[in-house]
Each structure stands twice: as structure tokens, then as C-alpha cells.
PDB file of C-alpha atoms and ligand atoms in Angstrom:
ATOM      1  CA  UNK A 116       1.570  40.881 -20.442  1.00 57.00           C
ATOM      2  CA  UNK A 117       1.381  37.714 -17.999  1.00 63.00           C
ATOM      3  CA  UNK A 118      -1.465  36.044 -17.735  1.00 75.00           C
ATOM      4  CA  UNK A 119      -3.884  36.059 -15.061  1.00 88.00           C
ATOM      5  CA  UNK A 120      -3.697  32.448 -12.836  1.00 97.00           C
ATOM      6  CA  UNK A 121      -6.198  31.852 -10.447  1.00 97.00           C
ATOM      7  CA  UNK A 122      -4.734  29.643  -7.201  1.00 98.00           C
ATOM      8  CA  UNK A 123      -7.087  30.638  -4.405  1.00 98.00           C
ATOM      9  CA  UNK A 124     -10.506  29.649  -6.185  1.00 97.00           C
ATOM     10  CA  UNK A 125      -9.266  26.254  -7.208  1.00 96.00           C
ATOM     11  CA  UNK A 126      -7.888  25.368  -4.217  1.00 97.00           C
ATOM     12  CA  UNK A 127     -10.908  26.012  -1.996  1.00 98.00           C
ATOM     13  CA  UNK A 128     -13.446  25.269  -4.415  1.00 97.00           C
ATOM     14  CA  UNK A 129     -11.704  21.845  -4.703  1.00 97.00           C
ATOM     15  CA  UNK A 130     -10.653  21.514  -0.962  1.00 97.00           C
ATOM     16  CA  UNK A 131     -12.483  18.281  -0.865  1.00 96.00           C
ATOM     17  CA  UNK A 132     -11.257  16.602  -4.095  1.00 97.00           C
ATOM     18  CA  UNK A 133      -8.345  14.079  -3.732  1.00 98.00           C
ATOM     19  CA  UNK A 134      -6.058  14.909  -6.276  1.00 98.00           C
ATOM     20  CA  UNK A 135      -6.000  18.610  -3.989  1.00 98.00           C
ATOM     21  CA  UNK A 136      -5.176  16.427  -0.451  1.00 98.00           C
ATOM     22  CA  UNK A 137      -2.911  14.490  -1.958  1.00 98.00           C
ATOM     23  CA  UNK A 138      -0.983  17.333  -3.341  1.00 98.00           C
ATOM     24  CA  UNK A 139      -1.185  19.455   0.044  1.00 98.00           C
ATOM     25  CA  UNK A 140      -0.072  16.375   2.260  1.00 98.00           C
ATOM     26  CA  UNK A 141       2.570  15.410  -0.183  1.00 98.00           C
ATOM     27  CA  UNK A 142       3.600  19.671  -0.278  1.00 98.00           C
ATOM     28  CA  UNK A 143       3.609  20.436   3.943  1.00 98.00           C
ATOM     29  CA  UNK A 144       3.585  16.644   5.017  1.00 98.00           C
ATOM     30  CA  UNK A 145      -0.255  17.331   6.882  1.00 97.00           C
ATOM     31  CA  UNK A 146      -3.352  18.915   5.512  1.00 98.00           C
ATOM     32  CA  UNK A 147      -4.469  21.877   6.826  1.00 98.00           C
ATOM     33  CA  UNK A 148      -6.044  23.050   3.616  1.00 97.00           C
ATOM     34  CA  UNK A 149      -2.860  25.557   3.022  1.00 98.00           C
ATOM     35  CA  UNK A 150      -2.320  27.726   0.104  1.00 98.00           C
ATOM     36  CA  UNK A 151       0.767  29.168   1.663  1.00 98.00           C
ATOM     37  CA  UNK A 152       4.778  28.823   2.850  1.00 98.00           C
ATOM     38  CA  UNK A 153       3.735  27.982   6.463  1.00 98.00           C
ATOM     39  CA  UNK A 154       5.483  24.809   7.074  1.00 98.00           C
ATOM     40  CA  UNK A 155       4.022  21.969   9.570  1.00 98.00           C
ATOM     41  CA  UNK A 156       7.118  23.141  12.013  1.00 98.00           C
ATOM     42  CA  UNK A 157       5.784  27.260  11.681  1.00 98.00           C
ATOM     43  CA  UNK A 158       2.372  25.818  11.907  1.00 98.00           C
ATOM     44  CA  UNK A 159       3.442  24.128  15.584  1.00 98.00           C
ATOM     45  CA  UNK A 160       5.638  27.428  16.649  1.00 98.00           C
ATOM     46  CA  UNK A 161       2.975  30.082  15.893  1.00 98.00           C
ATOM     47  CA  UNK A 162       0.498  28.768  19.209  1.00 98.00           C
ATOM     48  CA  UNK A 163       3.858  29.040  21.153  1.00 98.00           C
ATOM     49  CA  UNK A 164       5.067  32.121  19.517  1.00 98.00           C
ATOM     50  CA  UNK A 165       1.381  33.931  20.361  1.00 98.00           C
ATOM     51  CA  UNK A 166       1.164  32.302  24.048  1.00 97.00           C
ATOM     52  CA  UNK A 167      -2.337  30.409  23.039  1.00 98.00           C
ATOM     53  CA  UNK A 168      -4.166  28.806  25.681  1.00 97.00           C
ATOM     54  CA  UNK A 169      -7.929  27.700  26.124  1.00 97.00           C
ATOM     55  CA  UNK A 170      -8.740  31.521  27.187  1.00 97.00           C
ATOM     56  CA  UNK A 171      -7.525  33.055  24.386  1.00 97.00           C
ATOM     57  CA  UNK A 172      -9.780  34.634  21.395  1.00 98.00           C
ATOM     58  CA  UNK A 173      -7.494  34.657  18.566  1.00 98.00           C
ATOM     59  CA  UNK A 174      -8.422  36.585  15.270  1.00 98.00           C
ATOM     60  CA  UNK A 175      -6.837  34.864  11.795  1.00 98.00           C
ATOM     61  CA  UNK A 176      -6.683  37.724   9.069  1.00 98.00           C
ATOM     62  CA  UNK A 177      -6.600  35.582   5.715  1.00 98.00           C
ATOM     63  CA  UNK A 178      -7.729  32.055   7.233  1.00 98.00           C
ATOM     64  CA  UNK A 179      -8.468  30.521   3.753  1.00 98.00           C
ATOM     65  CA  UNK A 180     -10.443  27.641   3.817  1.00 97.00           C
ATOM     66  CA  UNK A 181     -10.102  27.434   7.628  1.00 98.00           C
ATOM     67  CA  UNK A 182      -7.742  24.325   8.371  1.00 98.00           C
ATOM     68  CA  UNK A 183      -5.444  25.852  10.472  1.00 98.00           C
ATOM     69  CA  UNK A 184      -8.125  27.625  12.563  1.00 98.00           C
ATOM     70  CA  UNK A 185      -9.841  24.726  13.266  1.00 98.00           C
ATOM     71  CA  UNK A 186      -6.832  22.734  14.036  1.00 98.00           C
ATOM     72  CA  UNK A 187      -5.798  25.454  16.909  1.00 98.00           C
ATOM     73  CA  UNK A 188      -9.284  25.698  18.444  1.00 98.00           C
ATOM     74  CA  UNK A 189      -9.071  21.469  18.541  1.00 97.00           C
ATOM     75  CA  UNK A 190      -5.444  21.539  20.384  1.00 97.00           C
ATOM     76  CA  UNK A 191      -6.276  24.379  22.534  1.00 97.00           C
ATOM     77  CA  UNK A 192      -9.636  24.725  23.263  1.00 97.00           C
ATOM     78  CA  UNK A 193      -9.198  28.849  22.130  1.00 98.00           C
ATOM     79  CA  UNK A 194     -12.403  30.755  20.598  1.00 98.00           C
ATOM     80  CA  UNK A 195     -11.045  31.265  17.310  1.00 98.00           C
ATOM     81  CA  UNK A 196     -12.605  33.816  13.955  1.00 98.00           C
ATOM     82  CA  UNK A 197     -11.147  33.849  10.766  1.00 98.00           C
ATOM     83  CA  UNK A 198     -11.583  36.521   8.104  1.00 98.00           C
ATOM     84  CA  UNK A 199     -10.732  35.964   4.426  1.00 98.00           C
ATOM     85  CA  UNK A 200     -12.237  37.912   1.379  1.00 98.00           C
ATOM     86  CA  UNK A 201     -12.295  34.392  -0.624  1.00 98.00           C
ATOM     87  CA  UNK A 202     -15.971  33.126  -0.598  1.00 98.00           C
ATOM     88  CA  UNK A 203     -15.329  29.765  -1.456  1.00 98.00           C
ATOM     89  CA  UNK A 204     -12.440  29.658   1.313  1.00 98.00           C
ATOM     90  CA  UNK A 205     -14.870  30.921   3.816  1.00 98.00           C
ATOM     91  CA  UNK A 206     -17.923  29.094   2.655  1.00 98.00           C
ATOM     92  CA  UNK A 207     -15.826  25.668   3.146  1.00 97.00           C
ATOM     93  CA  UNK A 208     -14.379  26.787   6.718  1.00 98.00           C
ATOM     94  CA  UNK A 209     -17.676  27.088   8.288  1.00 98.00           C
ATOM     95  CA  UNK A 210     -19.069  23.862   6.639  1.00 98.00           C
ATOM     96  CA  UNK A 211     -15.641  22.251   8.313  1.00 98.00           C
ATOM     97  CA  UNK A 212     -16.336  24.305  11.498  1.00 98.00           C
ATOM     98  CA  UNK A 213     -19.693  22.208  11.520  1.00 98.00           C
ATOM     99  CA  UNK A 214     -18.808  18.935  10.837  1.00 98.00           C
ATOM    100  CA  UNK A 215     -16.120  18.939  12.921  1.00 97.00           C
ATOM    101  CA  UNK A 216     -18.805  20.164  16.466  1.00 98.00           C
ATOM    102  CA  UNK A 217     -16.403  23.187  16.013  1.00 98.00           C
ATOM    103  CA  UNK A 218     -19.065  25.925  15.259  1.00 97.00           C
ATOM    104  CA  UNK A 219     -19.110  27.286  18.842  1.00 97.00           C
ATOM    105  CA  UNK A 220     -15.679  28.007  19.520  1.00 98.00           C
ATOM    106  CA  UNK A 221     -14.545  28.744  15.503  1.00 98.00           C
ATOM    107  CA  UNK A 222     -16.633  31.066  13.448  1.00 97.00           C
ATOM    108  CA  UNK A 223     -15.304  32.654   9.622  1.00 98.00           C
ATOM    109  CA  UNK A 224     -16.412  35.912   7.919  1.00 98.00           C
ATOM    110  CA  UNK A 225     -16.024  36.860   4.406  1.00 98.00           C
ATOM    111  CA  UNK A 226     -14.008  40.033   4.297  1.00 98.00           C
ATOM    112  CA  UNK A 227     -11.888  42.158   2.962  1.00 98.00           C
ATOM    113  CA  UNK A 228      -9.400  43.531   5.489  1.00 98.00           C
ATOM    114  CA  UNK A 229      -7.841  46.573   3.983  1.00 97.00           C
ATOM    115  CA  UNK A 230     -11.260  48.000   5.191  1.00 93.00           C
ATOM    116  CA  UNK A 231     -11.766  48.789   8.860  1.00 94.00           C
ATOM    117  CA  UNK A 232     -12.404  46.006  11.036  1.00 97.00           C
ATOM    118  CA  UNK A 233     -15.730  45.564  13.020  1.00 96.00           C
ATOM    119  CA  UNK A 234     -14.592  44.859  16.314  1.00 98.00           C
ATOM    120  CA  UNK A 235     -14.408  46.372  19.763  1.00 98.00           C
ATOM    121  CA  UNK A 236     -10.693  48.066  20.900  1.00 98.00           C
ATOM    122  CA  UNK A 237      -8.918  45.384  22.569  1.00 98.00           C
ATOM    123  CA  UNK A 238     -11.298  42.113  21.551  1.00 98.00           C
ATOM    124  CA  UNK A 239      -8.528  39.785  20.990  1.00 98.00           C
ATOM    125  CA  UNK A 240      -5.754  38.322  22.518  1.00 98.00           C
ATOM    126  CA  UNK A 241      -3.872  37.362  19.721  1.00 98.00           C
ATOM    127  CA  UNK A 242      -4.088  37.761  15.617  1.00 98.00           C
ATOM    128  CA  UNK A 243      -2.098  36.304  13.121  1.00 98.00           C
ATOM    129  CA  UNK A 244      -1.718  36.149   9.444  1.00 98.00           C
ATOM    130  CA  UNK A 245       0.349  34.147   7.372  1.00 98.00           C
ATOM    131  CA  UNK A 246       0.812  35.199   3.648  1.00 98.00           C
ATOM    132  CA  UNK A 247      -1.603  37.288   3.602  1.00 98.00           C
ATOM    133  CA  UNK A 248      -0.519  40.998   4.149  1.00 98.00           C
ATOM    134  CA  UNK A 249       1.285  41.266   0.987  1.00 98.00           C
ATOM    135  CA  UNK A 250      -2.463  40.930  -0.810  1.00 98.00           C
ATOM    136  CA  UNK A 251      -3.598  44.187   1.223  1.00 98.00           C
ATOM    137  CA  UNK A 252      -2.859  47.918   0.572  1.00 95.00           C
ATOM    138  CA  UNK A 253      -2.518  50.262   2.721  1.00 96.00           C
ATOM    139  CA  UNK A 254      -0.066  47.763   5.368  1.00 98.00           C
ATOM    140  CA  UNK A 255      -0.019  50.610   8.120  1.00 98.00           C
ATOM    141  CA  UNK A 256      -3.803  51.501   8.178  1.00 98.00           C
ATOM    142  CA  UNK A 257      -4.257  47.438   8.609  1.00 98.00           C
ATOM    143  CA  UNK A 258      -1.420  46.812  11.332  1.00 98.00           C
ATOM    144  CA  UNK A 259      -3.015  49.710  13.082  1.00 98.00           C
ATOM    145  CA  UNK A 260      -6.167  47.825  12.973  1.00 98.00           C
ATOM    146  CA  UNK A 261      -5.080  45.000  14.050  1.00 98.00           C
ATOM    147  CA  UNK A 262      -3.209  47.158  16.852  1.00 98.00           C
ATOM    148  CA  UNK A 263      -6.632  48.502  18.181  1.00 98.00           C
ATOM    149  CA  UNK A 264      -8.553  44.961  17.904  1.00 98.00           C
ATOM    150  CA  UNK A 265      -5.683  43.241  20.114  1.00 98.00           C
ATOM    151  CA  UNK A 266      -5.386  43.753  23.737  1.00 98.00           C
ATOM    152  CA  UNK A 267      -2.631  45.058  25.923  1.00 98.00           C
ATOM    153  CA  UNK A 268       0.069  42.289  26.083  1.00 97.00           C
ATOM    154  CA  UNK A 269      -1.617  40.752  23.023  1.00 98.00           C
ATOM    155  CA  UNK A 270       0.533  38.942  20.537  1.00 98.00           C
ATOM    156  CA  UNK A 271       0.284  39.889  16.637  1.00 98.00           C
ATOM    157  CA  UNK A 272       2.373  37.313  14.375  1.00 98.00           C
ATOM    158  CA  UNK A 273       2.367  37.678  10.779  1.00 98.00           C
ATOM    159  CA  UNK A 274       4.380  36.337   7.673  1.00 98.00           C
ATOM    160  CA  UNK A 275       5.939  38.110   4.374  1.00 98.00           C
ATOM    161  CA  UNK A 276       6.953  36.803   1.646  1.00 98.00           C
ATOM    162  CA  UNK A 277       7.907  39.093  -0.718  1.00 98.00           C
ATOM    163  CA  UNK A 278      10.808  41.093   0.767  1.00 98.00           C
ATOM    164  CA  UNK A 279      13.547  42.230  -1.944  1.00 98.00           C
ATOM    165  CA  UNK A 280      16.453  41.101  -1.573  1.00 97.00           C
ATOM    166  CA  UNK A 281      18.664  41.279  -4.469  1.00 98.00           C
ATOM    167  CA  UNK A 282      18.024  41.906  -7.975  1.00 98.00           C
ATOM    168  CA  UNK A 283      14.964  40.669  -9.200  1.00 98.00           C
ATOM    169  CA  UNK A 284      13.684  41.198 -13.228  1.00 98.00           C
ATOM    170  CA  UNK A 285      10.356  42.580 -14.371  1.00 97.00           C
ATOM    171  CA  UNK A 286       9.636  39.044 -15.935  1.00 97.00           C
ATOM    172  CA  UNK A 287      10.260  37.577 -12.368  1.00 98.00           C
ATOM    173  CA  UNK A 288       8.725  40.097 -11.136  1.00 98.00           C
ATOM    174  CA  UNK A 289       5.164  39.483 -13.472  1.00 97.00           C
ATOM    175  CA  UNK A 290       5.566  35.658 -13.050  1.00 97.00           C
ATOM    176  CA  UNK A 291       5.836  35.784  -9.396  1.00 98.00           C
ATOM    177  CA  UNK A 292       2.261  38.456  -9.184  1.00 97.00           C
ATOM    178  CA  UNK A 293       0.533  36.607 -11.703  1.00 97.00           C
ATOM    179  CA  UNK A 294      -2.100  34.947  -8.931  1.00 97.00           C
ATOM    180  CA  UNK A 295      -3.728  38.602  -7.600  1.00 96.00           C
ATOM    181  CA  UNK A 296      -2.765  41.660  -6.284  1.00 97.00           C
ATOM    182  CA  UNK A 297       0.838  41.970  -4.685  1.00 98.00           C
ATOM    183  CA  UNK A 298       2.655  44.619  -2.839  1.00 98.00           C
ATOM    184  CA  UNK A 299       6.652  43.693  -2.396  1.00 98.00           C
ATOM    185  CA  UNK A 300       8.310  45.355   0.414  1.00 97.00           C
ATOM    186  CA  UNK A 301      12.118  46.560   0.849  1.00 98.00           C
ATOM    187  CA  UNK A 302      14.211  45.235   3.749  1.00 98.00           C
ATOM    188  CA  UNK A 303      13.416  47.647   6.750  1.00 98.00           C
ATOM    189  CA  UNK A 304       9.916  48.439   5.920  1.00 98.00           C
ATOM    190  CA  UNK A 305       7.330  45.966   7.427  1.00 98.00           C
ATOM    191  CA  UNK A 306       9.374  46.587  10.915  1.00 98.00           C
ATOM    192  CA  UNK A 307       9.611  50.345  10.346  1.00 98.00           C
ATOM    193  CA  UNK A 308       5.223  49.855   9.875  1.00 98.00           C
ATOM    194  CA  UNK A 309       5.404  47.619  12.470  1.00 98.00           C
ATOM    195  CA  UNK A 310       6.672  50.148  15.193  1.00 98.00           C
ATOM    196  CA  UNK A 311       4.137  53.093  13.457  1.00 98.00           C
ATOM    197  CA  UNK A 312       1.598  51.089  14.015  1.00 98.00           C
ATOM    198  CA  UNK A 313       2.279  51.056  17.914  1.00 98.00           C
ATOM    199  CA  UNK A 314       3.351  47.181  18.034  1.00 98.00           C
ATOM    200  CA  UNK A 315       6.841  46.436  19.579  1.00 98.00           C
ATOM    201  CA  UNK A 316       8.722  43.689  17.384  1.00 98.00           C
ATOM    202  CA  UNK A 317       9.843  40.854  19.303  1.00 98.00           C
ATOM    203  CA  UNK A 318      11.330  38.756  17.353  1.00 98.00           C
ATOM    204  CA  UNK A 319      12.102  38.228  13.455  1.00 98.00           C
ATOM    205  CA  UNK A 320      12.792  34.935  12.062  1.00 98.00           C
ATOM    206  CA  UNK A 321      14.094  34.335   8.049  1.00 98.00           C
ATOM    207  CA  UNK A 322      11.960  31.728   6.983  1.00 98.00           C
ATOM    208  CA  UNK A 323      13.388  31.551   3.192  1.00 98.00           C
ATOM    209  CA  UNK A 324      15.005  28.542   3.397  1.00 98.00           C
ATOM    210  CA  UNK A 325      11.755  26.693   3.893  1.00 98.00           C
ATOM    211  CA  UNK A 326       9.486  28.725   1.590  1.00 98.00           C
ATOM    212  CA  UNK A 327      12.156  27.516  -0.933  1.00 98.00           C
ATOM    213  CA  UNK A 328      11.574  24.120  -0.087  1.00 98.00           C
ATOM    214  CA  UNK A 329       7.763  24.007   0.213  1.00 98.00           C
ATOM    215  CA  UNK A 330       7.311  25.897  -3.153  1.00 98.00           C
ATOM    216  CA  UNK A 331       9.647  23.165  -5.254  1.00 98.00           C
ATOM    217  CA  UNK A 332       7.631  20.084  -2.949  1.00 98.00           C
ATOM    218  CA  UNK A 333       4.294  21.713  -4.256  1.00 98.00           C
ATOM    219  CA  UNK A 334       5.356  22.103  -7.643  1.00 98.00           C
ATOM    220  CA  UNK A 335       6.835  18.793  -8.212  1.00 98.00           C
ATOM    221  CA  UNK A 336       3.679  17.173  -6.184  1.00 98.00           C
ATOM    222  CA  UNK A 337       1.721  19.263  -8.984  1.00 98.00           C
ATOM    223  CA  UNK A 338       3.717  17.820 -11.452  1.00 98.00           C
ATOM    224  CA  UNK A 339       3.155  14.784 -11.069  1.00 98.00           C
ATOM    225  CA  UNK A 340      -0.786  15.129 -11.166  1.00 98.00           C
ATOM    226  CA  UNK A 341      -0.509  17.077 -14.571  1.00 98.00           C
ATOM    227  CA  UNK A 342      -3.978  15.202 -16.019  1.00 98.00           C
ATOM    228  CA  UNK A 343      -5.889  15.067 -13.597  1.00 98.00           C
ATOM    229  CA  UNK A 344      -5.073  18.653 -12.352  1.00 98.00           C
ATOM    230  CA  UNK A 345      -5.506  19.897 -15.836  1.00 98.00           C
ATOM    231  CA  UNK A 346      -8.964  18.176 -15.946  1.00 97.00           C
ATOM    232  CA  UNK A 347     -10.497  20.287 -12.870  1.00 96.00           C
ATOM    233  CA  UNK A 348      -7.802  23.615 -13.661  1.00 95.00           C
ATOM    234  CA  UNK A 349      -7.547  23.703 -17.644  1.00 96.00           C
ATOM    235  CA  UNK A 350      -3.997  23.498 -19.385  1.00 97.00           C
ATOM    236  CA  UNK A 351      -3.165  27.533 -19.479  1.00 97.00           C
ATOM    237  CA  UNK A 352      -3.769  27.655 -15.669  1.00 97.00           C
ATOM    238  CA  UNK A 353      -2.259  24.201 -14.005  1.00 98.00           C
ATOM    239  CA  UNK A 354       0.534  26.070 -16.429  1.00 98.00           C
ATOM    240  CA  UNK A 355       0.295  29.174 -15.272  1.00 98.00           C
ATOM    241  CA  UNK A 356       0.653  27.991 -11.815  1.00 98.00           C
ATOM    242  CA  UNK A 357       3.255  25.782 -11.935  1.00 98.00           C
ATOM    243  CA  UNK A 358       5.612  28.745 -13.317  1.00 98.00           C
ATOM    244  CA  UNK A 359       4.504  30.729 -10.355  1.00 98.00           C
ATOM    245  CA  UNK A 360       5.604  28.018  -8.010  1.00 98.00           C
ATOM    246  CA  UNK A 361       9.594  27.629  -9.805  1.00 98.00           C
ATOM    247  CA  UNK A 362       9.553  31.425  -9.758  1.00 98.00           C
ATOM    248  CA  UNK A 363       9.122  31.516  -6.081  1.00 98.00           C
ATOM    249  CA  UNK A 364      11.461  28.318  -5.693  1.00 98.00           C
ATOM    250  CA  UNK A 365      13.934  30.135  -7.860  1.00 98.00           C
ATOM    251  CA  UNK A 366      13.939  33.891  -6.436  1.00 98.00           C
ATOM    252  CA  UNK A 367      13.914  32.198  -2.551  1.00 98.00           C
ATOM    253  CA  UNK A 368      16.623  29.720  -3.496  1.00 98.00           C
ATOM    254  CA  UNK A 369      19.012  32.334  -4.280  1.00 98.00           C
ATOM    255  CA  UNK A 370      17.372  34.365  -1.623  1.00 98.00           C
ATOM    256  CA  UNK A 371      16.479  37.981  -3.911  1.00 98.00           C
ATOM    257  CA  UNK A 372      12.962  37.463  -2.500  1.00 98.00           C
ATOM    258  CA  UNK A 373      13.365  36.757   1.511  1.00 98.00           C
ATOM    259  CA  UNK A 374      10.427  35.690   3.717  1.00 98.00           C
ATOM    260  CA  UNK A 375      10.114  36.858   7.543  1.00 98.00           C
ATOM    261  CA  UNK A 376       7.856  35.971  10.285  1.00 98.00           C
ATOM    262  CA  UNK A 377       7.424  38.884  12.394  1.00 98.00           C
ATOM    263  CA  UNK A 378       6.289  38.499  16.239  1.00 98.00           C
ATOM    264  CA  UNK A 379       5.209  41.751  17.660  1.00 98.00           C
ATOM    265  CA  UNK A 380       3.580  42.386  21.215  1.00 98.00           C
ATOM    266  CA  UNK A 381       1.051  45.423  22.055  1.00 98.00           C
ATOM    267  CA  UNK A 382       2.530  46.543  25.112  1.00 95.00           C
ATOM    268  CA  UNK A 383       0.380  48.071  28.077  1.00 78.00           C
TER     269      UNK A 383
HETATM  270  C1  SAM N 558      -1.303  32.767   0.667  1.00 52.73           C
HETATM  271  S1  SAM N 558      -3.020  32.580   1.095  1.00 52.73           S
HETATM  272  C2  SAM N 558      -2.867  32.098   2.783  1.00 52.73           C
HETATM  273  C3  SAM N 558      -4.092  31.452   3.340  1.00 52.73           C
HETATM  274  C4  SAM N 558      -3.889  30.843   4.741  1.00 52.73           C
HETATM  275  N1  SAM N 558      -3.459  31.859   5.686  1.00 52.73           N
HETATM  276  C5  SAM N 558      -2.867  29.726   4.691  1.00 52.73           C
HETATM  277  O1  SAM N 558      -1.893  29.769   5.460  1.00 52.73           O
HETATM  278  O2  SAM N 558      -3.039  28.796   3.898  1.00 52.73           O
HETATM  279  C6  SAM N 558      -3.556  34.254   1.157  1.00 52.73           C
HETATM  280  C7  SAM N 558      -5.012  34.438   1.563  1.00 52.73           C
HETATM  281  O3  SAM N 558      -5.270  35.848   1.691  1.00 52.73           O
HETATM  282  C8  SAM N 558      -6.607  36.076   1.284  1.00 52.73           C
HETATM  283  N2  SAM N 558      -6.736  37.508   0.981  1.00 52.73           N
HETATM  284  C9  SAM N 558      -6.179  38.195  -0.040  1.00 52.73           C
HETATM  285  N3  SAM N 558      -6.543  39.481   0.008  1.00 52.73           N
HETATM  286  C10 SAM N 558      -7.340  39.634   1.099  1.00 52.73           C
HETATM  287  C11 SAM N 558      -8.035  40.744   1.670  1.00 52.73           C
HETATM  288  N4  SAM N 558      -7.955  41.961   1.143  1.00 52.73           N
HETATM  289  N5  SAM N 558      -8.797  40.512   2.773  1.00 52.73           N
HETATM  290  C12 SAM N 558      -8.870  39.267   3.322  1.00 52.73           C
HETATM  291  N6  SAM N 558      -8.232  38.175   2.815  1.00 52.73           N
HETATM  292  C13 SAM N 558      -7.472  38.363   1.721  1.00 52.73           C
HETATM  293  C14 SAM N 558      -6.768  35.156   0.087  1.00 52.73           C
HETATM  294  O4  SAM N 558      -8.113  34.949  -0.247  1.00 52.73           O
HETATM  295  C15 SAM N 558      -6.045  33.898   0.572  1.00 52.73           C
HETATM  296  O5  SAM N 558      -6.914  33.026   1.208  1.00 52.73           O
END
């Protein structure tokens, strides 16, 4: 049976350390603190793609250690709140949120959102989540969430990873869920939930290509870092890790595993 590797804990717990920049500048060419396939291009198409301005209140499901939140509330001047179930992710974005004088417009909760979410009908005007929904059961109980929390003509964006594609092994399959909990979807699906949760998709862009590119940039950044990675991770998981990296490389490079970025609207 594969081993479980941790990635989320040592990434956030170690957001700070060099050896972690270096490797996350070197992997998406700026930091945002990312643990995910969201390239620095994505990163500057998703404010366009959900019509952010400085009015908007924008809900991040699965914001990690908060980078990317605090990066949109600086460029736009929009309230932003970020949700992730990873303490140490959370527990880093608000110290960020406060030494950057962002703490009034960005704000981050520790939670778990396969559960219902605490808001208000209609309390945002946009949410997004990148690589995150393929941690969560229960996808069309969440994007129904997410339906109610957004308001009419609200944007929803959100990113998958793990759509089949081709034939894939049980091996590749293991390797590839070795960091946490997965669920792998079939071509069709997340736009067939999509629709039954009340959202109308807008438009649907194959981001595979990239995903490829950003998992073989991380792994060979990594690489390169063995000892001192292997000091703060210990040898079976900097291991572990880097196998889950070349399996993603490999099953996106010949394109059995696909990634999509879905745009949806809630329409009036
Ligand atoms: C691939 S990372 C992406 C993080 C961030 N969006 C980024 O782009 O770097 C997936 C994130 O989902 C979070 N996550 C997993 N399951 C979750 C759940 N049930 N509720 C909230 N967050 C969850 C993890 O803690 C992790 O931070």
C-alpha cells in the first residue's frame, strides 16, 4: 500500500523558510505561497475571468496559506475571506493579512467546506477555488453552497485536476492520491454538477498543458534542494513527494489525467 506523504503541512508550516520561496519562485516564477497548478498567467486571468473590482466581496474556498488572497485584495482593493481546513495554512494567512495592513479588507477561517457554509444567501460576489474541490466529497452539496452564498450575476471559478482521460493504472492511480483524500472525476461530470447545482457554465478552458509544466518545474526545483529539503521533510517524504510530482507530470504529459478551469455565472 502507498505511503502516506504529507505536502500541505510542510509547505505552510515552512512558508517562511527559504529553501520553500526559493522552490515556489523557481516552480510559478512569483510567490504566492502556492501548493497548486495555478500558473502566474491563471493567477492574472482569474480577477478578469470573475469581473473583480474594489466593490466586490470575493469568497476563496481552499486559500492555503493566503498568498493569492492577499495579492487580489492589494491589486483591487476587494474585501476578500478565505476558508481552508489546513491550520497551519490559515494560521500563516492571517499573520500575512497583518503584516501586510491587510486585516480589514482580508480575513481567513479554518474550515472544512464539505460542511455547510455559514453565510447569508447571496453574500458574495464572486468565489473561487483552485485545486481544491477534488479534496471535498459530496461536489454537488458544495457547488450548491457555493450557489446560495453567491449573488445573482455572481461569478464562481474553480479548477480540477483530476479528470480521466485515458487509461490510468492503480499504481498511478495510488502514487498520484498519496498526499490526502482525492475524488477523480470522468469527462462530463463536474459540468453535468455544475448545471445541478443551478450555475450556468460559461466558459471551460484545458489547462493540462501547464499543470504538466508546473509539476516537472516543481519537481526538478525540489530536486535540486534534496538536503536541505530532506533536513526540514525527512528522506521517505521529500521521496514520497517527489514521485507524486513525476506522476502528475507524467499522467498530464500524455494527457490521461486533464485539468479544467470552469467559469460559471449564477444567473438572476
Ligand atoms: C492544491 S491546494 C491549493 C491551495 C491554494 N488554493 C493554492 O492555489 O495554492 C488544496 C487546498 O485545499 C485544502 N483543503 C482540502 N480539503 C479541504 C476541505 N475539506 N475544506 C477546506 N479546504 C480543504 C488544503 O488544505 C489545501 O490548502
Amino acid at each position: 500500500m502507498q505511503q502516506k506523504v504529507d505536502l500541505y503541512d510542510s509547505a505552510y508550516d515552512n512558508y517562511d523558510s527559504n529553501v520553500y520561496q526559493q522552490v515556489r519562485t523557481e516552480t510559478y516564477g512569483q510567490d504566492f505561497g502556492q501548493t497548486s497548478w495555478v500558473t502566474i498567467r491563471e493567477s492574472e486571468e482569474i480577477p478578469q475571468l470573475l469581473a473583480l473590482n474594489a466593490d466586490s466581496s470575493v469568497l476563496e474556498v481552499g486559500c492555503g496559506s493566503g498568498g493569492y488572497a492577499l495579492h487580489l485584495a492589494e491589486k483591487f482593493g476587494c474585501r476578500v475571506l478565505g476558508l481552508d481546513i489546513n491550520k497551519a495554512g490559515v494560521r500563516n494567512a492571517n499573520r500575512l493579512a497583518m503584516a501586510r495592513n491587510l486585516a480589514a479588507l482580508v480575513r481567513f477561517e479554518q474550515r472544512d467546506v464539505s460542511t455547510s457554509l455559514p453565510f447569508a444567501d447571496a453574500t458574495f460576489e464572486a468565489v473561487f477555488s483552485n485545486d481544491v474541490l477534488c479534496h471535498v466529497q459530496r461536489r454537488v452539496e458544495v457547488l450548491r453552497e457555493i450557489f446560495r452564498v453567491t449573488k445573482a450575476r455572481g461569478r464562481f471559478l474553480f479548477s480540477d485536476a483530476l479528470v480521466i482521460s485515458g487509461l490510468v493504472t492503480h499504481e498511478e492511480i495510488a502514487t498520484r492520491s498519496s498526499i490526502g483524500f482525492y475524488v477523480y472525476s470522468s469527462p462530463g461530470e463536474n459540468e453535468r454538477l455544475i448545471e445541478e447545482a443551478g450555475f450556468r457554465l460559461m466558459q471551460m478552458i484545458d489547462t493540462t498543458e501547464s499543470t504538466a509544466l508546473i509539476a516537472k518545474r516543481w519537481h526538478d526545483s525540489r530536486e535540486k534542494r534534496e538536503k536541505e529539503l530532506i533536513a526540514t521533510e525527512g528522506h521517505a517524504n521529500f521521496q514520497g513527494l517527489q514521485r507524486f510530482l513525476a506522476s502528475v507530470n507524467t499522467l498530464t504529459t500524455e494527457r490521461r489525467l486533464r485539468r479544467y478551469l470552469y467559469v460559471t455565472a449564477k444567473e438572476e
